[in-house]
Every structure is written in C-alpha cells, then in structure tokens.
Short mmCIF file of C-alpha atoms in Angstrom, two decimals:
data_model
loop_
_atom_site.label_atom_id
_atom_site.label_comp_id
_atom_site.label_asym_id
_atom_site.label_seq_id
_atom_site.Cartn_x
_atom_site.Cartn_y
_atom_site.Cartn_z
CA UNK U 1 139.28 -19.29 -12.87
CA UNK U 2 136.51 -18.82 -15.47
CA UNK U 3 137.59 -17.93 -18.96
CA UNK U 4 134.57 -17.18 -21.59
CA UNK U 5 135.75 -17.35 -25.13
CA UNK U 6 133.65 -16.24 -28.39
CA UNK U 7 134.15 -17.19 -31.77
CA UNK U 8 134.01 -15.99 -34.35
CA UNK U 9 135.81 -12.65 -33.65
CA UNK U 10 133.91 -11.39 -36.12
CA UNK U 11 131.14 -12.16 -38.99
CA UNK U 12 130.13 -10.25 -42.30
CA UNK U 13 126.83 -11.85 -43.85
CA UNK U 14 124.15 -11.29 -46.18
CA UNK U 15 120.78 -10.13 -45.57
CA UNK U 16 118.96 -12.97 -44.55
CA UNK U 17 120.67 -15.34 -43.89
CA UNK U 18 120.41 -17.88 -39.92
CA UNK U 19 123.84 -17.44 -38.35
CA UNK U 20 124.84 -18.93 -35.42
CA UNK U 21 127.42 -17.23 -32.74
CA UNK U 22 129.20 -19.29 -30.24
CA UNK U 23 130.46 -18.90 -26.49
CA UNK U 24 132.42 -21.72 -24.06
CA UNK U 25 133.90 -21.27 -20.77
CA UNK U 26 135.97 -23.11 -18.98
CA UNK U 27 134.04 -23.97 -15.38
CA UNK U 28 130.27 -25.64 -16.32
CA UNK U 29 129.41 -24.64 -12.81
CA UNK U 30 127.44 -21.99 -13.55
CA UNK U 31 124.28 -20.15 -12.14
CA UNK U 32 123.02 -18.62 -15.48
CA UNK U 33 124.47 -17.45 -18.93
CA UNK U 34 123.37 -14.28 -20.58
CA UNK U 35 123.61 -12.95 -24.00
CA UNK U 36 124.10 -9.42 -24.45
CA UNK U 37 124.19 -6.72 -28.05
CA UNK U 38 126.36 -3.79 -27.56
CA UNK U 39 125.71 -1.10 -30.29
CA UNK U 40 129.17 1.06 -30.74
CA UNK U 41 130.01 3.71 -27.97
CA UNK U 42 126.50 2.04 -26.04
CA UNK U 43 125.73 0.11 -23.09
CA UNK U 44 124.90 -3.06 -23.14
CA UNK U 45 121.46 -4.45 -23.47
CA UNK U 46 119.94 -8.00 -22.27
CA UNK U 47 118.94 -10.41 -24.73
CA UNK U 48 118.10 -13.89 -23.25
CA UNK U 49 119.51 -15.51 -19.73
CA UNK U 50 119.51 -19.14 -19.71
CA UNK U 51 119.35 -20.60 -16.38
CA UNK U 52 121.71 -23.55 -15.52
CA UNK U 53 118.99 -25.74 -15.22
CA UNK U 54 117.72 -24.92 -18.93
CA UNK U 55 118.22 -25.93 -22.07
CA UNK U 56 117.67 -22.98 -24.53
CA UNK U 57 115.79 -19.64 -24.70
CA UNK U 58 113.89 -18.03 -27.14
CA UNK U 59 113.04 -14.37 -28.21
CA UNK U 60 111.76 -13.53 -31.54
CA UNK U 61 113.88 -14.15 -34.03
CA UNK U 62 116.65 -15.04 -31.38
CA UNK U 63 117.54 -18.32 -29.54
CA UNK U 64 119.98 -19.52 -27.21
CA UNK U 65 121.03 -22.95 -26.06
CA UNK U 66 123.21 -23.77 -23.35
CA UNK U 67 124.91 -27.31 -22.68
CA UNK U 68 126.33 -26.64 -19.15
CA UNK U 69 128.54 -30.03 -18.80
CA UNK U 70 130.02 -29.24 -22.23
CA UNK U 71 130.57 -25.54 -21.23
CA UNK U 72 129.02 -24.18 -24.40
CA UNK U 73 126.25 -21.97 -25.48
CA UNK U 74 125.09 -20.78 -29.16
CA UNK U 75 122.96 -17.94 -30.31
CA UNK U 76 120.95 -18.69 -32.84
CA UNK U 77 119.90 -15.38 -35.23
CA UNK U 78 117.18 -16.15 -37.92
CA UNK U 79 116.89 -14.47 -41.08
CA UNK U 80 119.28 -11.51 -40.16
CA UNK U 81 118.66 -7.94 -40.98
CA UNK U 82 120.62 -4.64 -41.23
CA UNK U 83 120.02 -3.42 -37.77
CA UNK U 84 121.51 -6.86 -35.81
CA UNK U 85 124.36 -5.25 -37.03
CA UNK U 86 126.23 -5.26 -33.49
CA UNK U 87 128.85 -7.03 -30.78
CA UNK U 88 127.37 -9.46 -29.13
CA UNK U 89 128.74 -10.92 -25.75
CA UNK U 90 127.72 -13.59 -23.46
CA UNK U 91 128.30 -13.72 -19.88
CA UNK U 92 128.15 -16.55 -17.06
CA UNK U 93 127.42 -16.06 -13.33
CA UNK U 94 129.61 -18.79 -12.06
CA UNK U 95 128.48 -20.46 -8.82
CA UNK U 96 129.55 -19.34 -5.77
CA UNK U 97 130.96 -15.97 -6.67
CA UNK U 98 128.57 -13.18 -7.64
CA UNK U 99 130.46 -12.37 -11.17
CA UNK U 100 129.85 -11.95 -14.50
CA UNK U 101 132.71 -12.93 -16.41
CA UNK U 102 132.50 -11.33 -20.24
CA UNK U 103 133.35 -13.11 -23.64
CA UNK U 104 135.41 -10.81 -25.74
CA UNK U 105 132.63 -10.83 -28.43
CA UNK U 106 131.21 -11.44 -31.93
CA UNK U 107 130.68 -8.42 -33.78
CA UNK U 108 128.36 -8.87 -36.63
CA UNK U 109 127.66 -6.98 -40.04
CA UNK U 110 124.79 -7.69 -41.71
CA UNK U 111 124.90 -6.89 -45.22
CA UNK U 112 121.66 -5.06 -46.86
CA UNK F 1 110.27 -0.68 -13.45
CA UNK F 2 114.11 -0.85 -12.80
CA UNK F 3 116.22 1.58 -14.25
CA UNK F 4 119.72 2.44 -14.15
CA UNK F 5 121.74 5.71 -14.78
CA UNK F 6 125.01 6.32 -15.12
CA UNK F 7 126.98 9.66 -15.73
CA UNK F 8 128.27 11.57 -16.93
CA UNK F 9 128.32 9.97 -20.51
CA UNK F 10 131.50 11.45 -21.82
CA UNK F 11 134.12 12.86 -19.44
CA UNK F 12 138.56 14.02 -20.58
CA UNK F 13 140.64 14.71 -17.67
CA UNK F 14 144.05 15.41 -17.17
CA UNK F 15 146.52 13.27 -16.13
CA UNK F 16 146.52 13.38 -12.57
CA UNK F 17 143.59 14.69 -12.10
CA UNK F 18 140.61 13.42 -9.39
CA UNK F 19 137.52 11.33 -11.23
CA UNK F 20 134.34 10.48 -9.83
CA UNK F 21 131.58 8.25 -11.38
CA UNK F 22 128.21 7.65 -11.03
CA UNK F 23 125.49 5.02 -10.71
CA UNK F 24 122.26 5.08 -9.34
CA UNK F 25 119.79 2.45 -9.50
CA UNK F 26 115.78 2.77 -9.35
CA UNK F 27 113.19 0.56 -8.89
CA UNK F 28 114.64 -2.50 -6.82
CA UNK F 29 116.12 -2.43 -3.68
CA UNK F 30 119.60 -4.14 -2.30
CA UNK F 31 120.60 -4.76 -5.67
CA UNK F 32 124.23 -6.70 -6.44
CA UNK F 33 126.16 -3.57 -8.33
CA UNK F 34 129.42 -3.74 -10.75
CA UNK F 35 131.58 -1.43 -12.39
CA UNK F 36 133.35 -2.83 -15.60
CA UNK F 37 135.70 -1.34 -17.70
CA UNK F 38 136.07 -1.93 -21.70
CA UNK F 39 139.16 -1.14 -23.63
CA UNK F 40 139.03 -0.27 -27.06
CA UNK F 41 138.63 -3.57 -29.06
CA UNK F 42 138.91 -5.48 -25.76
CA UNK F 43 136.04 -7.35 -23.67
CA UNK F 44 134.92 -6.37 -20.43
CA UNK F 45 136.72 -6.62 -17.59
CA UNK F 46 134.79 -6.43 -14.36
CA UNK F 47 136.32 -3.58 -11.87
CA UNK F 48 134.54 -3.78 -8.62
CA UNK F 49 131.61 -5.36 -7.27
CA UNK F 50 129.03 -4.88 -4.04
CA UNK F 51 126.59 -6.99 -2.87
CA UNK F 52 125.57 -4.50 0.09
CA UNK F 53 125.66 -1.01 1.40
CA UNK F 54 129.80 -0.28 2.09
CA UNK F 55 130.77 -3.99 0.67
CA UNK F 56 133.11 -3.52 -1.91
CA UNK F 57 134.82 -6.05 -3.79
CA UNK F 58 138.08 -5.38 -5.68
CA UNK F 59 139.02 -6.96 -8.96
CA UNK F 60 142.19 -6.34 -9.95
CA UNK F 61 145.18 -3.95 -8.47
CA UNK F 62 144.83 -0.24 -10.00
CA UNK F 63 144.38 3.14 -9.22
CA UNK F 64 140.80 3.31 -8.42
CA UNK F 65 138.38 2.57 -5.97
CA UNK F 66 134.49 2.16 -5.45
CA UNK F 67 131.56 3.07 -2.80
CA UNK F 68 128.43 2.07 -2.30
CA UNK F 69 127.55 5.16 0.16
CA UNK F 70 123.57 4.20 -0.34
CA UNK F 71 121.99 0.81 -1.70
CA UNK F 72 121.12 2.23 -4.58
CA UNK F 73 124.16 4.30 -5.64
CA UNK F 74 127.34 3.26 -6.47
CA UNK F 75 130.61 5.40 -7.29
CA UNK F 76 133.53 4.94 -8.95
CA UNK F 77 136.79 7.25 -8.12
CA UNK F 78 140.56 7.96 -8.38
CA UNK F 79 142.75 10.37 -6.34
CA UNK F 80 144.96 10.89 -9.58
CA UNK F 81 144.31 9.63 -13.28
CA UNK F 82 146.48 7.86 -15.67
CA UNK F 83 146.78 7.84 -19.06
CA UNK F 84 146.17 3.70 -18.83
CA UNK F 85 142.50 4.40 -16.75
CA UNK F 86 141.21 6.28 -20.35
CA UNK F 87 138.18 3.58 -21.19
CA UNK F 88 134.45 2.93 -21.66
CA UNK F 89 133.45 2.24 -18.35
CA UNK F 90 130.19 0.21 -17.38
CA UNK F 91 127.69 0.08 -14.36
CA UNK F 92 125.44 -2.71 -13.39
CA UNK F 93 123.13 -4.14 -11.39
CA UNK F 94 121.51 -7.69 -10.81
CA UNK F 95 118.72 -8.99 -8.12
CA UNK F 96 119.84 -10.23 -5.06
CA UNK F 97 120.62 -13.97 -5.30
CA UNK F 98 121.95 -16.44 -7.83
CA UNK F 99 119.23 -17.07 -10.95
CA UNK F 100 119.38 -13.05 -12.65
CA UNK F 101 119.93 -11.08 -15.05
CA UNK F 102 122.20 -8.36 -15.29
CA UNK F 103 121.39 -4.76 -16.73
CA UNK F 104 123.44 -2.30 -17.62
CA UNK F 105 123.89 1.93 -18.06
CA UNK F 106 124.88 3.40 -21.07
CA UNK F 107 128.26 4.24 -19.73
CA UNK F 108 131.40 7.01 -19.40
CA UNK F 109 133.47 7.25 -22.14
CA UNK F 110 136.57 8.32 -20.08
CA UNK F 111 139.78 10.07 -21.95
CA UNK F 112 142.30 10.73 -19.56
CA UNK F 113 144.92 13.47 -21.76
#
C-alpha cells in the first residue's frame, strides 16, 4: 500500500529566503508525482507533475526533483515571498491503480 | 480549456439528513474523476473514484456513495448524514491514461449539525 509522507509539518521563514519541502513514499513504482498549494478553505491548485521517467521540473521560481528508486521528491522554492504563504502537498499516481495518494502536507509562512 | 465545478461551496445539514454533491467537468471528454475528503488538519483521503460512465470505485467503508450518471458529471450522496461525514470535500479529474495531471474544484465545505 502506498504511504506519502511530508516533512516538515510545518515551516515559518523569512522573506527571502530558498527553502526546500520534502515528500517520500513508500512504493517507487510510480506513474507521475505532483505538487500541489492549497490556500485555506480552497481547492487545490497544480504546480509541477514530474513524470516517472524525469528527473526534476521547473516553474518560475519553483522546482521539483524526483528520485523514483529512492522514493523521494523535493520542492525547491527560491527567494520566498509573502504570498507562498500556503500547504503544499504532493501526490503520486502509483502504477497500476488509477490513484492519487496525498501527503499530509507542509504548510508554509513566509515572513514579510 | 478544461474546467471543473463543484457545488455548492458551503453546505450544514442535519444529522440524518440526505446530501448530494456535485461535479461537472468541461472541456475533455471520458475523464478519470475522484471525490476526496479532507479533515480539519488532516490530508486527503481519496473517497471514490471512476474511470467511466457508471464505474465507481469505493475507497473505504462509510455512509456514502458516488455516480457518474454522465461522463462528465460526477455526484457524491448519502441517504442519512453523520456528524463524522462534516469535512472539506474535493472533486477531481485527470486525462484518461497513466502520465497526467490532476485538477481540482474549489470544494464543499460540509457541516453536518
């Protein structure tokens, strides 16, 4: 059964400053992982999807690497601001089932 | 473009009382869909899933169910609420097929009283 686990629970930085959240999971056989921000009482919204066969991602300030036979992925936030202020959760579509299993989440404060 | 919706966004019921959710999809067609619930200060935990008109896949034991009446739509319901269904419940959809990204609605904040 795959578990997806997120640390740190949570993280209170400055302004500015490159932080990086992490995600593992338990089974590397994996079709994709996906990072997600949830802003309070919101939905979720997409950030980057890694496919297995992939190394890392990249969006803006934002990037993601995934090591599939080490069942780990980090997301990589550069010079943080105010409004990343958010949970974020990552997700993996494990092979051969057509689910999205959830971390429990980072949520983040940045600090003007 | 693909878009989802999902309502209503804020719903309190009685205990006991019949629910019914929403989600429609726009903009892709036969579309994998997924109702997830999140607790307060808990992750998500995924509900139901279909990957086809009247294919329903069940989670975990509780008291509700799901439908897929058209490819696009996808409902979420229970006969009689409990106190323990009150949540933030979540709809989404992914492409057919293995490499793609999920997106999701902007969800039902559900209080059952």
């Amino acid at each position: 059964k795959q578990e997806v686990t997120q640390i740190p629970a949570a993280l209170s930085v400055p302004e500015g400053e490159n932080l990086v959240l992490n995600c593992s999971f338990t089974d590397s056989a994996i079709y994709n992982l996906q990072w997600f921000r949830q802003d309070p009482g919101k939905g979720l919204t997409s950030l980057l999807l890694i496919q297995s066969s992939q190394r890392e991602q990249t969006s803006g300030r934002l990037n993601a690497s995934l090591d599939k036979s080490s069942g780990r992925s980090t997301l990589y936030i550069a010079a943080s601001q105010p409004g990343d202020s958010a949970t974020y959760l990552c997700a993996v579509f494990t092979s051969g089932t057509y689910k999205y299993i959830f971390g429990t989440g980072t949520r983040l404060k940045v600090l003007a | 473009s693909q878009t989802i919706h999902q309502w209503p966004a804020t719903l309190v019921q009685p205990v006991g009382s019949p629910l019914s959710l929403e989600c429609t999809v726009e903009g892709t067609s036969n579309p994998n869909l997924y109702w997830y619930r999140q607790a307060a200060g808990r992750g998500l935990q995924l509900l139901f899933y279909s990957v086809g008109i009247g294919q329903i896949s069940s989670e975990v034991p509780q008291n509700l169910s799901a439908s897929r009446p058209q490819d696009r739509q996808f409902i979420l319901s229970s006969k009689k609420l409990l106190l323990s269904d009150s949540g933030f419940y979540l709809c989404a959809w992914s492409g057919g097929g293995w490499i793609t990204e999920a997106f999701f609605g902007q969800g039902t904040r559900l209080t059952v009283v």
